[in-house]
Coordinates of C-alpha atoms (C1' of nucleotides) in Angstrom, one line a residue:
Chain A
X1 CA -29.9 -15.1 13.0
X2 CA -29.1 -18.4 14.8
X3 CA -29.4 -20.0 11.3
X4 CA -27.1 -17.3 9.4
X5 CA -24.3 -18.2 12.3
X6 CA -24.7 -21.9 12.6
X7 CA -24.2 -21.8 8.8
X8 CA -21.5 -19.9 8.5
X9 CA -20.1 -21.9 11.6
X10 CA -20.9 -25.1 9.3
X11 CA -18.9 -23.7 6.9
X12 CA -16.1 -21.6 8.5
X13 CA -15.4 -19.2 5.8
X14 CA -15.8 -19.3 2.5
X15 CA -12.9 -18.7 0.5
X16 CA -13.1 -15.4 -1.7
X17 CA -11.1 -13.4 -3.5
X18 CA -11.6 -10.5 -0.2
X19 CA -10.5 -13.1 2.0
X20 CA -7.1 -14.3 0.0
X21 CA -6.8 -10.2 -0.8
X22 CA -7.0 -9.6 3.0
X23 CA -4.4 -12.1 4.0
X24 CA -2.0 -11.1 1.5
X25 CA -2.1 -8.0 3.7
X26 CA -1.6 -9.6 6.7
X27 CA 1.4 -11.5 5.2
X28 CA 3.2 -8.4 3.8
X29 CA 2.7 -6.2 6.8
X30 CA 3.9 -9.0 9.2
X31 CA 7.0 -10.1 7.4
X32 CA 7.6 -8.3 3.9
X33 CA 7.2 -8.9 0.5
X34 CA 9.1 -12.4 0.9
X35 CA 6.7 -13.8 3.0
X36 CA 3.5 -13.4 0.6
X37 CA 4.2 -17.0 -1.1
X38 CA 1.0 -19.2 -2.3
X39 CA 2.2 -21.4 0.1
X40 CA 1.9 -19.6 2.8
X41 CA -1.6 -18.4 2.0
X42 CA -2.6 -22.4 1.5
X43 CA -1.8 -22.3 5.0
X44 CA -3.2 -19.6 6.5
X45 CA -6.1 -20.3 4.5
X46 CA -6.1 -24.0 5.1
X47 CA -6.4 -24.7 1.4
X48 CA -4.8 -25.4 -1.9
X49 CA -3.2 -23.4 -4.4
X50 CA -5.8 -24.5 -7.2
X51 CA -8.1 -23.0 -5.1
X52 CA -6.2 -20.0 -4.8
X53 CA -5.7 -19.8 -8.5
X54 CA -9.4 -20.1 -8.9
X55 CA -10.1 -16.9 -7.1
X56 CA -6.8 -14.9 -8.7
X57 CA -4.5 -15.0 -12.3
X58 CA -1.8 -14.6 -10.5
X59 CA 0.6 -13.1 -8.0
X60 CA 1.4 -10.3 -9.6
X61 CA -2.4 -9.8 -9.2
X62 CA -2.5 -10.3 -5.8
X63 CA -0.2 -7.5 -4.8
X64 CA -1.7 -5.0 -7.2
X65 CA -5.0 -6.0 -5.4
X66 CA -3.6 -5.9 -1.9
X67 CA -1.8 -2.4 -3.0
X68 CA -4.8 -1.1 -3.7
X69 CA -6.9 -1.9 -1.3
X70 CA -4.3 0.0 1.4
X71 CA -4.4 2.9 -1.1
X72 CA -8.2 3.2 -1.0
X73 CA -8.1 3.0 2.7
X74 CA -5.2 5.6 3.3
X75 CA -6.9 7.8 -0.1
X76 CA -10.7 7.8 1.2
X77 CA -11.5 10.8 3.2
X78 CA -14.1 13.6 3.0
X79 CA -13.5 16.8 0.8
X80 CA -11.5 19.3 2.8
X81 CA -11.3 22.5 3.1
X82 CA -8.7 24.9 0.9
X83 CA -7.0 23.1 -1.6
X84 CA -3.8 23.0 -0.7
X85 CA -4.5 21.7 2.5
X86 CA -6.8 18.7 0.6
X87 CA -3.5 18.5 -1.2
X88 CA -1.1 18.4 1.3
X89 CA -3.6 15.9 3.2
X90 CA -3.8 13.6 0.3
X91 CA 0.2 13.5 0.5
X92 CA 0.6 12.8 3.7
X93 CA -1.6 10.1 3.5
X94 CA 0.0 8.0 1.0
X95 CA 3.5 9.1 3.0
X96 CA 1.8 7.7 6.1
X97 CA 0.4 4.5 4.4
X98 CA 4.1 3.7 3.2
X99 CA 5.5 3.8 6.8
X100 CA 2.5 2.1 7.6
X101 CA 2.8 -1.0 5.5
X102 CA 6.9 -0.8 4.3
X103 CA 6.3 -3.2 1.2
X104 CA 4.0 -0.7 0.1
X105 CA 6.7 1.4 -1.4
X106 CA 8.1 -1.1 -3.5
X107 CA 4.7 -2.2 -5.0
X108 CA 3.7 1.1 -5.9
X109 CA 6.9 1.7 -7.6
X110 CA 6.6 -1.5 -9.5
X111 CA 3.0 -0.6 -10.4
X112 CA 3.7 2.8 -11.7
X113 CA 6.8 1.5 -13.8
X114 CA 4.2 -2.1 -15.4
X115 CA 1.3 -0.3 -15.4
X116 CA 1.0 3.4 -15.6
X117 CA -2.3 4.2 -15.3
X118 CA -3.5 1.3 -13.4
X119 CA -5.9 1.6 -11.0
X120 CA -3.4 2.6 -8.0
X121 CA -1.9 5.1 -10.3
X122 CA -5.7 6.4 -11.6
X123 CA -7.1 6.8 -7.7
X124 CA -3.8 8.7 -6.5
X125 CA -3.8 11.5 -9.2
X126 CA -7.8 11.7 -8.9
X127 CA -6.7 12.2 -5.1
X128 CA -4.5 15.0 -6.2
X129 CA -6.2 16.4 -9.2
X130 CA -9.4 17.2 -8.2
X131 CA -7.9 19.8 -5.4
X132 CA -5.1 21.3 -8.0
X133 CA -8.5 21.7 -10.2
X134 CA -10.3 23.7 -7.2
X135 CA -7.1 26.0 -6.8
X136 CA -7.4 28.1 -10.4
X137 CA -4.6 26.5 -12.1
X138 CA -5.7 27.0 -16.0
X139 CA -7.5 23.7 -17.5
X140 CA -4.7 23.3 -19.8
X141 CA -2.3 22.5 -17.2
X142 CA -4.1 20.6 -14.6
X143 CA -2.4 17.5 -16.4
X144 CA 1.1 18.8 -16.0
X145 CA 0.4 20.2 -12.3
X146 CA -0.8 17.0 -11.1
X147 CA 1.5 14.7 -12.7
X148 CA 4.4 16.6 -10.9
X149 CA 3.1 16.5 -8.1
X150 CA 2.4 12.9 -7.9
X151 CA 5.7 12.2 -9.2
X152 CA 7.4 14.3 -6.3
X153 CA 5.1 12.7 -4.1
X154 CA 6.4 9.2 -5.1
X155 CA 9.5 9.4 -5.4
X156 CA 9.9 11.3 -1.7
X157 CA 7.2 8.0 -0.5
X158 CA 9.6 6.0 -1.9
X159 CA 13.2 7.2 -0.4
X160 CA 11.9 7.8 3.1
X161 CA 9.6 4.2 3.3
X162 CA 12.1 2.5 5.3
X163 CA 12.5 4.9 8.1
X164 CA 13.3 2.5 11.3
X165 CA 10.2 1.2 12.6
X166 CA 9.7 2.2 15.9
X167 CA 13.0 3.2 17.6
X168 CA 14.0 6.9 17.5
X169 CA 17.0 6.2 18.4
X170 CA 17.9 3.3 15.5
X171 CA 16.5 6.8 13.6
X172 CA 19.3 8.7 14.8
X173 CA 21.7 6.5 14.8
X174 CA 21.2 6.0 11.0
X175 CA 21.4 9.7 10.5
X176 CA 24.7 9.9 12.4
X177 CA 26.1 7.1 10.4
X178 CA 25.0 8.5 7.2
X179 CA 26.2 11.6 8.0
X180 CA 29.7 10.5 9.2
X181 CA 29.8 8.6 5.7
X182 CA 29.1 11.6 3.6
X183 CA 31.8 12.9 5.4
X184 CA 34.4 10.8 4.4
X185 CA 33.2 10.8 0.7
X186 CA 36.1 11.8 -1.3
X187 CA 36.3 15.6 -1.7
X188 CA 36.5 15.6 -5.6
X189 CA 33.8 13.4 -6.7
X190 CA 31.2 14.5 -3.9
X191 CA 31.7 17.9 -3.0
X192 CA 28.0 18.5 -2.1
X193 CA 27.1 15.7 0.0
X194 CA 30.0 16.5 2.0
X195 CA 28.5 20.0 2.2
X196 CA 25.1 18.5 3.1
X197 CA 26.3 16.1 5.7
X198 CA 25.1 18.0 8.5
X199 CA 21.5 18.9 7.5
X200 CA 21.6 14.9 7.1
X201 CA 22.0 14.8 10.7
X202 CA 19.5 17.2 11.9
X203 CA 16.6 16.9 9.6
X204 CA 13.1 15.0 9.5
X205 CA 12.0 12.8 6.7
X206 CA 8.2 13.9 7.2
X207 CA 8.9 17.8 7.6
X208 CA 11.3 17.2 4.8
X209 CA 8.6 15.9 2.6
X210 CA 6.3 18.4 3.7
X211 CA 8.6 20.9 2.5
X212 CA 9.0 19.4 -0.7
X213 CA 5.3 19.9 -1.2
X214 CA 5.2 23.4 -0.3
X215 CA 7.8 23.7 -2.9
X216 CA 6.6 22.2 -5.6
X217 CA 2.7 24.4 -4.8
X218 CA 4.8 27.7 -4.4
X219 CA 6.0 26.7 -8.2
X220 CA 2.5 26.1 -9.0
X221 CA 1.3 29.5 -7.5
X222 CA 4.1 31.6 -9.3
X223 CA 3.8 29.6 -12.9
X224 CA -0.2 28.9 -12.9
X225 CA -2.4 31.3 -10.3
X226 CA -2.3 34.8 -11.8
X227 CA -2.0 37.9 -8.9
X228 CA -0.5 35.6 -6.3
Chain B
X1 CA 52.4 -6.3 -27.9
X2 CA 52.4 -9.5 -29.6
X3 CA 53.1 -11.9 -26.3
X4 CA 50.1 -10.0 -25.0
X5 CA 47.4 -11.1 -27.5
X6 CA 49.0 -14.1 -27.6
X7 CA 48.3 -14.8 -23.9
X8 CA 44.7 -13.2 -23.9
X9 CA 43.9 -15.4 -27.0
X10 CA 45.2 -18.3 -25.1
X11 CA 43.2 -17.4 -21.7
X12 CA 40.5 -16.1 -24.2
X13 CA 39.1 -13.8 -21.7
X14 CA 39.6 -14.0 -18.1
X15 CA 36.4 -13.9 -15.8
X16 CA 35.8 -10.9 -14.1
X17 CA 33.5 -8.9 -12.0
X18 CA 33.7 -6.4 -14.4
X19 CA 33.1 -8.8 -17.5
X20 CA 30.2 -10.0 -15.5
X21 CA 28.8 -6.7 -14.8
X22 CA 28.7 -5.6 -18.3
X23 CA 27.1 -9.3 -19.4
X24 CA 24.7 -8.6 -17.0
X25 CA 23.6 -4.7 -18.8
X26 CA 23.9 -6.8 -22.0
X27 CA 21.2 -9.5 -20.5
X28 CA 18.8 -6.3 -19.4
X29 CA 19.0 -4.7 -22.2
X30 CA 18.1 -7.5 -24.6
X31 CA 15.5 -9.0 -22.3
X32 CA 14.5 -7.7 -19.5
X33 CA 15.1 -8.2 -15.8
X34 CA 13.4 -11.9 -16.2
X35 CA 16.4 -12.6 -18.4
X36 CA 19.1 -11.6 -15.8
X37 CA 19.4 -15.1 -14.5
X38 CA 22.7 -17.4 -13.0
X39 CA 22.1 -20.0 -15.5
X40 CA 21.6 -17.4 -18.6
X41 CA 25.1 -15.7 -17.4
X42 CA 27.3 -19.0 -17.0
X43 CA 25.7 -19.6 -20.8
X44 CA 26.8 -16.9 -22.1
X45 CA 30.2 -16.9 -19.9
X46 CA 30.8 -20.2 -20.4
X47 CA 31.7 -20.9 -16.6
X48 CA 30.0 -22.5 -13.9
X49 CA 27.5 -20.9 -11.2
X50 CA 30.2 -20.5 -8.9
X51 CA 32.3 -19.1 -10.6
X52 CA 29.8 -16.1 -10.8
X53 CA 29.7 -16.4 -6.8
X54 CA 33.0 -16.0 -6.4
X55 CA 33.1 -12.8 -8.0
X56 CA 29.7 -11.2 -6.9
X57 CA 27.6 -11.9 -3.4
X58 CA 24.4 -12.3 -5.0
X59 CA 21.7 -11.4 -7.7
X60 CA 20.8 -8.0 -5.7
X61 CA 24.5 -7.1 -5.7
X62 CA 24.9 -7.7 -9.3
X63 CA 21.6 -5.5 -10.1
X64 CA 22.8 -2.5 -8.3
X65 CA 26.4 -2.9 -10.0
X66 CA 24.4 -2.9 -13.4
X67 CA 22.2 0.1 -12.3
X68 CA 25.4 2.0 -11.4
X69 CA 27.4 1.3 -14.2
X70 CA 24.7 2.8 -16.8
X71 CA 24.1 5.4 -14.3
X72 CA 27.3 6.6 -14.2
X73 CA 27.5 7.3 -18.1
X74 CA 24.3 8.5 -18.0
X75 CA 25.6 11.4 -15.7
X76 CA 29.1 11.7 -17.3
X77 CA 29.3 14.9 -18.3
X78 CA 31.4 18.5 -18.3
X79 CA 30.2 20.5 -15.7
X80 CA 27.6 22.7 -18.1
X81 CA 26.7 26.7 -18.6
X82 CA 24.3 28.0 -16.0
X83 CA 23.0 26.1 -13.0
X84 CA 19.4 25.7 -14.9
X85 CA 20.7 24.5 -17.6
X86 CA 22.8 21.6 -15.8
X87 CA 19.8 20.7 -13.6
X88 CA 17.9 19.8 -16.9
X89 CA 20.9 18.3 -18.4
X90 CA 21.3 15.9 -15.3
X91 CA 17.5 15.1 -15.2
X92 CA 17.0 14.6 -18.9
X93 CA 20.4 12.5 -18.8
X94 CA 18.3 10.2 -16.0
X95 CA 15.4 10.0 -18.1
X96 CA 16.9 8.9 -21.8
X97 CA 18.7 6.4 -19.6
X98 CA 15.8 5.0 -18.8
X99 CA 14.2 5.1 -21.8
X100 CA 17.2 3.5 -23.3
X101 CA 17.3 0.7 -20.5
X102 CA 13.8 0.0 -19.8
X103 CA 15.0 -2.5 -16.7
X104 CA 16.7 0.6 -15.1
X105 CA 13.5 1.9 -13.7
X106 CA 12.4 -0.9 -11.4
X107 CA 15.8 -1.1 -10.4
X108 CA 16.6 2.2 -9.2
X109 CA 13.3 2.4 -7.6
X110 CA 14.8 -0.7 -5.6
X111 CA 17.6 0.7 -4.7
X112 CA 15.9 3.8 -3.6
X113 CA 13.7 1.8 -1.1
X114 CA 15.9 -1.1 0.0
X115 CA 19.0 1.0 0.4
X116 CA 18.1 4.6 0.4
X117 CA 21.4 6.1 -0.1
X118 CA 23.3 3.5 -1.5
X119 CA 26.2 4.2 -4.1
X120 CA 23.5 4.8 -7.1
X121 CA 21.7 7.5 -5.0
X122 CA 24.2 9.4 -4.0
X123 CA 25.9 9.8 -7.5
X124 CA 22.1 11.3 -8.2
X125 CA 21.9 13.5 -5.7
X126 CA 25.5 15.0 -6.2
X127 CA 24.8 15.6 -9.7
X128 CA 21.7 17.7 -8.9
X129 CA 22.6 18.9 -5.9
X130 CA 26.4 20.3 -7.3
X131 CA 24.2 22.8 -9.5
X132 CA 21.5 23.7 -7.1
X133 CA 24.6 24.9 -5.0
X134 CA 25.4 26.9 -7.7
X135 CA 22.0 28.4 -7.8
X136 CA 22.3 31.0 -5.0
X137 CA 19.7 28.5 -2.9
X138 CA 21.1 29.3 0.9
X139 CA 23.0 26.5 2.1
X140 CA 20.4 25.6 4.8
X141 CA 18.4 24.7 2.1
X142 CA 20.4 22.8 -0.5
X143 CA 19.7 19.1 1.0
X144 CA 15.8 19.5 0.9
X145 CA 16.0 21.8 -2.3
X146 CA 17.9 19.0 -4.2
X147 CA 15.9 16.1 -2.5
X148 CA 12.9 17.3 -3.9
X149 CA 14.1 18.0 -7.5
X150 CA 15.5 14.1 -7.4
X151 CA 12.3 12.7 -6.0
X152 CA 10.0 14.6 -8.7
X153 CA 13.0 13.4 -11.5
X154 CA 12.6 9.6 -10.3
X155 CA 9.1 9.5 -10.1
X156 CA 8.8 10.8 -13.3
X157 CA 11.0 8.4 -15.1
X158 CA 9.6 5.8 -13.4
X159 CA 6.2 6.3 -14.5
X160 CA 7.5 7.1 -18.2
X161 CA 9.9 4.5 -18.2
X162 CA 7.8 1.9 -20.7
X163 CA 7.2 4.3 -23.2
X164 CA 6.2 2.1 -26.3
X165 CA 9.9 1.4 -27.6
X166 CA 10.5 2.1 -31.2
X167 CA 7.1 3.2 -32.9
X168 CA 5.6 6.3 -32.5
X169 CA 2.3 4.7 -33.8
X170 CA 1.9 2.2 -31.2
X171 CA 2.5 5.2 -28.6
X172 CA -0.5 7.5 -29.9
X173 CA -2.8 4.2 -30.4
X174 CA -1.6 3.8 -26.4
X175 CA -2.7 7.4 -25.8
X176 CA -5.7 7.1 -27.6
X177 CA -6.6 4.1 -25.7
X178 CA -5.6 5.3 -22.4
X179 CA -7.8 8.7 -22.9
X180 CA -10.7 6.7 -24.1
X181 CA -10.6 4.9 -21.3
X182 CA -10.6 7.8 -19.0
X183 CA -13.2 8.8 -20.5
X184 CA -15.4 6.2 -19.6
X185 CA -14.6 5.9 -16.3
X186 CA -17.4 6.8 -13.6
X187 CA -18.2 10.3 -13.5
X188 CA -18.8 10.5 -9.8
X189 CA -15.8 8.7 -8.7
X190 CA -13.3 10.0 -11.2
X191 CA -14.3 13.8 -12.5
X192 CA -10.8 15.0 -12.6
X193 CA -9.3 12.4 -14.9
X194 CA -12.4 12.3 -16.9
X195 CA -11.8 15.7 -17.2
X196 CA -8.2 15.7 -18.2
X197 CA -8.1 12.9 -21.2
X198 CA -8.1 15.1 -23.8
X199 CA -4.9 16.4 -22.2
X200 CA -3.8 12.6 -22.1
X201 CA -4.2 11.8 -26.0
X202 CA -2.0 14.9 -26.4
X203 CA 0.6 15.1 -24.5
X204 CA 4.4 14.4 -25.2
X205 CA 6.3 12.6 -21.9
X206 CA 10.0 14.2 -22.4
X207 CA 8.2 17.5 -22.9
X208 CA 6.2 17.2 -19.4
X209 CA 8.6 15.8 -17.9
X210 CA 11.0 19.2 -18.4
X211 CA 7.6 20.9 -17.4
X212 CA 8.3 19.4 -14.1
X213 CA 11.4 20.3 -13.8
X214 CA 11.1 23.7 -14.6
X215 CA 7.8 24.1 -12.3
X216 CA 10.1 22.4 -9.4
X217 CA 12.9 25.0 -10.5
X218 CA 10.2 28.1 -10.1
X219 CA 9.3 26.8 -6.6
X220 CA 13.2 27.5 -5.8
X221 CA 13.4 30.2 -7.2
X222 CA 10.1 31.7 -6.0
X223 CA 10.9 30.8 -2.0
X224 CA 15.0 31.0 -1.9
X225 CA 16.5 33.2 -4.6
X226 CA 15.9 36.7 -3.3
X227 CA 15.1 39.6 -5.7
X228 CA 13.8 37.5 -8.1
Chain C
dA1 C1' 43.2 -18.1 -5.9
dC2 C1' 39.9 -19.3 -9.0
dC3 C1' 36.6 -22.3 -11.0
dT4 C1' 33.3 -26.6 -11.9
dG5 C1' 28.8 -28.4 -11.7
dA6 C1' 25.8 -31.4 -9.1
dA7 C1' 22.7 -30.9 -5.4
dC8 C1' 19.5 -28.3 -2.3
dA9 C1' 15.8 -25.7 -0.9
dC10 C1' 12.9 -23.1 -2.5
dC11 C1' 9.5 -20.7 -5.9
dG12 C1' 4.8 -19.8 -9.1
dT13 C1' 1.8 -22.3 -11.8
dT14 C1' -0.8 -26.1 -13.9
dC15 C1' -4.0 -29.7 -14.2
dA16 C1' -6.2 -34.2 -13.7
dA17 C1' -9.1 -35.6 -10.3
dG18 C1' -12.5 -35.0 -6.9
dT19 C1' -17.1 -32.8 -4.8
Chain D
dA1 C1' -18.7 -24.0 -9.7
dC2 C1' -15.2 -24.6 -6.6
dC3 C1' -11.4 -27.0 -4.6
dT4 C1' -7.4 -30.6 -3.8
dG5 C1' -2.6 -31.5 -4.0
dA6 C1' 0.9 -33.9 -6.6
dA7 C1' 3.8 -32.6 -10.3
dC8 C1' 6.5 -29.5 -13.4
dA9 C1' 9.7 -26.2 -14.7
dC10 C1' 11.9 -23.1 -13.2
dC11 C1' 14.8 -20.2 -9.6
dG12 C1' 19.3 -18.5 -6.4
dT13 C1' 22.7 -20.3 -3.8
dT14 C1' 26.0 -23.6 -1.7
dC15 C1' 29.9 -26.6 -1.5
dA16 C1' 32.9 -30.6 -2.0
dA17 C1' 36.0 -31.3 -5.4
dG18 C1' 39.2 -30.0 -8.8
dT19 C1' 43.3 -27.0 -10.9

DNA sequence: ACCTGAACACCGTTCAAGT
DNA sequence: ACCTGAACACCGTTCAAGT
């Protein structure tokens, strides 16, 4: 014991892929997508960027890495209980994750559009597909089901990631503003956001998406679940 | 007439936003985002860097102006037959745009998280939403009702936007591949997309990605169109 | 008003050299 | 095997100077 920690004292830390992985993290949460530079982590890391290089190919790497480590975190939970709450779990999760760590949004998106079925991509509809499986959709459709719902599910992550941090009220001030501008949209060319400009006001981007999944599984009941 | 080409042959062309806008598309579209660069566009221009400043704020600015250029003749069209029908129209005008400008996906997703309902998003969300309107959805529900159907559309052309351009071969040997793959992956951490490969090798993008949309389009129907 | 183009302050990445 | 850090080849953006 006193030998494992005078040894790792000798040595500080060792510098492994983890470690760089880890604060590339604490970089993006703390200031953005900006702020992840090599030379920033030579600094943090009190080292060089061969020796970063050593450890990763490349940047683009690094933030698939990072992304998927906060996916694995916000994705790993026990089995839950009916479906479509394991569903609706699994959705807020990744929603949550996003507000969580805003640069999130951007990386998955860039992922998904690179990379398709990279390993962020693969562990989110594993997330979703294995509860549309439990729910008695038909085999033949899980695919379908489960891509639609991922792809509602990103999309709505994706609009609503830079809700204001913290302030409420910054919150309703943005909806007030938005609203007013909707407002003066010119009647011709936007007829409906004009018409929508209120329920901009009033409504809540986490209810909203909420709602949105409740949509998309009441189209999955009526299409794919026979005597619902 | 004849004064008039001879000044515009004189001036050659005269640098505008405009001209620089559509340089830009030009740029995308041969080579990517990557390509889209100050120095590539006083090239081609032949002008200076700040000449290109004086015109446009920044790179960001000129992205989104290229975004909502194609965008908007992408959604060009006569308002269509029956609500369902336009819905499709609008989503499948998104998604060939995309597939046309490959650099279009990472862009609107961007725009989507930077600037949530910037001039690009709100030309989506009117063209969906004018129809849904039309779709006997109560009005309470017309801002969630659309916001869903434009999430699920951008998610999917995101995730679709690299199909292999040109050959059809490449894209089944991509399929293949991609199922195979899946196939192989650990059984305890990845049942479901073990179990869905064979739906992988055979299934046609465009053709799931109207799936979507008309699963999305049930849900509607199913909670807000009475008597249906 | 509109444009030029050198200069500035950054990047990611490489690589000979060290241990 | 793992790391150092100077050097390279790029970027976007600015700005004094021109017309």
């Amino acid at each position: 014991m006193a030998v494992r920690t005078h040894q790792s004292q000798r040595r500080r830390q060792v510098l492994t892929r983890e470690r760089i992985v880890e604060t590339a993290v604490e970089l993006l949460d703390a200031s953005g997508k900006d702020a992840l530079t090599v030379r920033a982590l030579t600094g943090r890391l009190a080292t060089g960027s061969g020796a970063i290089y050593w450890h990763i190919g490349n940047m683009d790497e690094l933030l698939e890495a990072a992304a998927d480590a906060v996916v694995a975190t916000a994705l790993a939970r026990p089995a839950e209980v009916a479906p479509q709450d394991e569903i609706r779990a699994v959705a807020l999760g990744l929603f949550d994750a996003v507000a969580e760590h805003p640069w999130l949004a951007a990386q998955l998106a860039a992922q998904l559009i690179r990379n398709p079925w990279g390993p962020v991509t693969l562990r989110i509809f594993e997330s979703v597909g294995r509860p549309v499986s439990a729910l008695g959709v038909p085999r033949d459709d899980w695919f379908t089901t489960t891509s639609t719902l991922v792809h509602y599910v990103l999309g709505a992550t994706a609009q609503t990631s830079q809700r204001a941090d913290g302030f409420e009220v910054d919150r309703a001030e943005f909806l007030a503003t938005a609203s007013r501008a909707w407002r003066d949209l010119d009647p011709d060319d936007y007829p409906f956001m004009r018409a929508i400009a209120d329920q901009m006001r009033e409504h809540d981007d986490r209810e909203q998406f909420l709602t949105g999944v409740n949509l998309v599984l009441t189209g999955i009941a009526a299409l794919h679940i026979k005597g619902d």
